[in-house]
Amino acid sequence: MAVKILFLLVSLCCTWNSLLAQNGAHFSDCPVDLYFVLDTSESVALRRQPYKDLVELAKSFTIRFVERLNNWYYQCDQTLEWNSGALHYSDEVRKIYTLNRMNQRGKEDMINSIRLVEYIGKGTHTDCAIRKGTEELLLGGSHHRENKYMIVVTDGHPIEGYKEPCGGLESAATDAKNQGIKIFPVAISPDEQATRLKHIASDRYRKNYTATSLKDSDVNDTINDILQTIYSEVEPVCCSFECQPLTGSVGIPGNLGERGSDGRRGPHGSMGPPGSPGMIGEVGPAGHPGMKGDKGHRGIKGDRGFKGGKGSKGYPGKDGLDGDKGEAGYDGLPGCIGSPGHPGGPGPQGLKGDIGPFGQKGLKGKPGLDGESGRSGPVGETGEKGRPGSQGSAGDAGERGDDGPPGNDGNNGDGGPLGEPGLPGPPGTRGFKGSKGEVGPDGQPGHEGPPGESGGPGESGRPGPRGFKGDMGPPGQEGIKGPTGPQGYPGDAGPMGEMGEHGSPGNGTRGPPGFPGIPGPQGLRGSNGTEGFPGPKGDDGEPGDPGIDNSSSGEKGRKGAKGYRGSEGREGSPGPPGPPGPSECEILDIVKRMCSCCECKCGPIDLLFVVDSSESIGDENFKLSKQFILSVIERLSRDEKIKFDGKESNIGVVQYSHAGTEELVSMKDTNINSLAELKLAIKNLKWIAGGTFTGSALDWSKTAFKGSLAQTQVVLVLTDGHTDLRDLTPLTSLCDVANVVSVGVSDIFRSKPGSENLDLISCHNSRNPGLSLQRSTFTALLENTFLENVTAFICKDKKCPDYSCPIQFNASTDITFLIDSSTSVGSKNFETTKSFTKRLAERFLGAKVRPNVAVRVSVVQYSKRYVTVAQFSNNYTEVSGSIDKMEFMNDATDVGSALKHVIDVHVGNRNNAKRKVLLFTDGRSQGDLVHTIERQAQSAKSNKIAVYAIAVGDQINENNLRALVAGKATDYDVDRSARYLYRVKDYPSLLKGVFYQTVSKQMSLD
């Protein structure tokens, strides 16, 4: 009975469906709900230029998919009908189109809504978007729970370090799957993060779907595969109703077939050969340096040291050589006035006569013969003081006296004053001139203002100061000559004239003696004269008669006067050679370190770091950015002695993402009292992971971080060079405020930094251009060379003496670097050798040369075999790039074959150039005997090739090293070793101090 009732119900159901089909009605029993979730975050919108290009491609993919949503008819007489909706998201979720039926009008409405979508461009909250899509499918979809699908178009970021606000991606995807929703993850581009996309996908849908591709066929394949998957899955759901057509009667069962025979067992396969052992992996790269720890507690003060003993007295210095004879001095001054003559006897006073006429000037008499000097008379009594006599004529200049005996050696003089500071170094090379910007449109002229009221007369001012005397006017016309005046009185005697030149000796005879003059009146009695000086020593008397012999010795005589200096003795034999002293470059470095007055000063400065904390940076890269900032601060404090205390020098850090997310920590913060607290605050900065509004952040930093105008202000901007197009604030906000350094680093997608934006940030076209730097990874920010370049620009305005120890080549020179790449060196030490080699190459190729002189370098690395890394070139950029590409060989050491190869190359090159080879070695060689190295070293010497060696470490084969430098292991030349052999204790010592300057200086001199 029950079977008959069931059969009746099925017949009624089929009859009802047949009637509906005859009337042309549409089946609505097989609906499918499909929801699109589109990622329009910062990591998608700003990944590549032109910006938001990937967002437009994702929208285009969705539109193409919607256009393909056509009804599908199954053989079970069921028709699949589509319901679809969409949303897009970043750090918020925005609905694009509510879930609705996809007839022709529904498609058009949804496509128009998709075209109006503008990207949000901030963080990526994929978990919130999936939960919102799940809600839309469950509340607004059809009654078939099995026919609900979701397509998530995203890039799979962020990967780590991001706090997802809606429970996390895996949790949101799992909850959707538990509700029966199938999720298809579609990557923005083929090279996305597969790990995150796999967390989204249901088990059967983990395929490499992509929404954008260089090949349009890849996008079509994605759409076709998803549609075919949905069609095949929906069919058994829609065709599983009990209402099915009637089946025919059961046929007669057939006979059973015979059982087949068992097949034979196949033979055992032969055992395969054992696999070859794998290669030993290379040593992994060194880990990133950890962040610097907090400052430790102050140690206990140590005991006072013992007083040092007094040093031994130094040896007396040698007497200096006699100086050259000086030039003749100037003529002496005129002689003193002669002594007054003896007073004459008193005569009778005569009457005053008339003034007689002037007599004619007499002829000059001939000079008389010199009279013989008379004997000195007895000294008379001092007479009375007479009247002063007339002024005597100037005496002849006396002849130069004989040179006196040399005096005793004087005491050592005081030390001279310190020399003036040296001239500043030469200016750096001028950068390339930027392209001229377009001329802006002329502004409209302003309206003319109303005329002002006329002011009243002001009060009279104070009289001005007396003016300067004017220039002398032109001479007037000559006046009429006046009558001759009476003869004037004789004028006073003029000043004594300068002594004239010596006249020629006269040849006249001695004139007659003149008449005695009229005796003048008796003068007053003079005062008693002073006691006279003792007279000159008389001549030695004749020796007396010999005295009576006497046995007793006389008294010891007085010490005689110091004798004249004897002639110089013969030159002594040379002493033994002393130890090699410091090189010129080391002396300059010692002077630089010991001379505190010559230290380079940097600061005070105000330093601000502006750090990009957007989503495209990534959490790990943001941590490296903070480590880079701390390293720069540490170097400036330690090496440049800058005191960051908020008073003398200030420092701050601004992190930013989209508008309104700026955050500043600085020494001027009331909650930060020391540099250690500032470093802790920098470490505690959290990654924002939003959009990128760089222009707004720079403008905000200008007002938030105000320093002193009396000191240098430097801003370092660390970003990937991308910025949101909706940020209209110019990137040149800081050009008039500070010196700007822009550091561009590739983002998490390894996209190249935006060089145009970096140039704008660093004020490339302004009057005060800054510096623009680019690095491929954030790890490269922590390289020693890069940190040196950054700190050098920050302290570029300091003045330092020149201690660069410059080098010069006077002849053309070819230099080959022969670098050890064997196992005993190690990959880390090999990288240190590459850095040292680049320093030497830069010194050699940048050295001063004479005209028609050229310097070239080449690079060869060796281990068991040798490889030419760089051919001879004078272009440092090419050589440096070849050195950077050099890879560690990690094999045995064969010095002899490598040296032979270098000798052959030098012999085949130009003959007019000097040939030099710098060999890096640890003195060990597995395949070389001493005589082999001796033979190659002697070959180099015979071909005029100078071989220099740098020996690293203490486990050195001295015989091999001596044979390499001197050509013989037994006959060792100490002097040659000092010139051609350099020793360091380890590889890091290559980069310490001025060792590279010492090596390059010596090689340029030989």
Coordinates of N, CA and C in Angstrom, one line a residue, residues 13-31 71-81 234-241 243-245:
C13 N 4.0 14.7 -9.3 CA 5.1 15.6 -9.3 C 5.5 15.8 -10.8
C14 N 5.7 14.7 -11.5 CA 6.2 14.8 -12.8 C 5.2 15.4 -13.7
T15 N 3.9 15.1 -13.5 CA 2.8 15.7 -14.3 C 2.8 17.2 -14.1
W16 N 3.0 17.7 -12.9 CA 3.0 19.1 -12.6 C 4.2 19.8 -13.3
N17 N 5.3 19.2 -13.3 CA 6.5 19.8 -14.0 C 6.3 19.8 -15.5
S18 N 5.6 18.8 -16.1 CA 5.3 18.8 -17.5 C 4.4 19.9 -17.9
L19 N 3.4 20.2 -17.1 CA 2.5 21.3 -17.3 C 3.2 22.6 -17.3
L20 N 4.1 22.8 -16.3 CA 4.9 24.1 -16.2 C 5.8 24.3 -17.4
A21 N 6.4 23.2 -17.9 CA 7.3 23.3 -19.1 C 6.5 23.7 -20.3
Q22 N 5.2 23.1 -20.4 CA 4.4 23.5 -21.6 C 4.0 24.9 -21.5
N23 N 3.9 25.5 -20.3 CA 3.5 26.9 -20.2 C 4.6 27.9 -20.4
G24 N 6.0 27.5 -20.5 CA 7.2 28.3 -20.7 C 7.7 29.0 -19.4
A25 N 7.4 28.6 -18.2 CA 7.9 29.2 -17.0 C 9.3 28.9 -16.7
H26 N 10.1 29.8 -15.9 CA 11.5 29.6 -15.6 C 11.6 28.8 -14.2
F27 N 12.5 27.9 -14.1 CA 12.7 27.2 -12.9 C 13.6 28.0 -12.0
S28 N 13.2 28.1 -10.7 CA 13.9 28.9 -9.7 C 14.4 28.0 -8.6
D29 N 14.4 26.7 -8.9 CA 14.8 25.8 -7.8 C 16.3 25.5 -7.8
C30 N 17.1 26.1 -8.7 CA 18.6 25.9 -8.7 C 19.3 27.2 -8.7
P31 N 19.2 28.0 -7.6 CA 19.9 29.3 -7.5 C 21.3 29.1 -7.0
N71 N 22.7 31.9 -17.2 CA 22.0 30.7 -16.7 C 22.5 29.5 -17.4
W72 N 22.4 28.3 -16.7 CA 23.0 27.1 -17.2 C 21.9 26.0 -17.0
Y73 N 21.6 25.3 -18.1 CA 20.5 24.3 -18.1 C 21.2 22.9 -18.0
Y74 N 20.6 22.1 -17.0 CA 21.1 20.7 -16.8 C 20.1 19.7 -17.5
Q75 N 20.6 18.5 -17.8 CA 19.8 17.5 -18.4 C 18.7 17.0 -17.5
C76 N 18.8 17.3 -16.2 CA 17.7 16.9 -15.3 C 16.5 17.9 -15.4
D77 N 16.5 18.7 -16.4 CA 15.5 19.7 -16.6 C 15.5 20.7 -15.5
Q78 N 16.8 21.1 -15.0 CA 16.9 22.1 -14.0 C 17.8 23.2 -14.6
T79 N 17.6 24.5 -14.2 CA 18.3 25.6 -14.7 C 19.0 26.4 -13.6
L80 N 20.3 26.6 -13.7 CA 21.1 27.3 -12.7 C 20.9 28.8 -12.9
E81 N 20.5 29.5 -11.9 CA 20.4 31.0 -11.9 C 21.3 31.6 -10.9
V234 N 27.2 22.1 -8.7 CA 25.8 22.4 -8.5 C 24.9 21.3 -9.1
E235 N 25.3 20.7 -10.1 CA 24.5 19.7 -10.8 C 23.9 18.6 -9.9
P236 N 24.8 17.9 -9.1 CA 24.2 16.9 -8.3 C 23.3 17.4 -7.2
V237 N 23.5 18.7 -6.8 CA 22.6 19.3 -5.8 C 21.2 19.6 -6.4
C238 N 21.3 20.2 -7.6 CA 20.0 20.6 -8.2 C 19.3 19.4 -8.8
C239 N 19.9 18.3 -9.1 CA 19.3 17.2 -9.8 C 19.1 16.0 -8.8
S240 N 19.1 16.3 -7.5 CA 19.0 15.2 -6.5 C 17.6 15.1 -6.0
F241 N 16.5 15.8 -6.6 CA 15.2 15.7 -6.1 C 14.6 14.3 -6.4
C243 N 11.7 13.8 -7.5 CA 10.8 13.8 -8.7 C 11.6 13.5 -9.9
Q244 N 11.6 12.3 -10.4 CA 12.3 11.8 -11.6 C 11.4 11.1 -12.5
P245 N 11.7 11.0 -13.8 CA 10.8 10.3 -14.8 C 10.6 8.8 -14.4

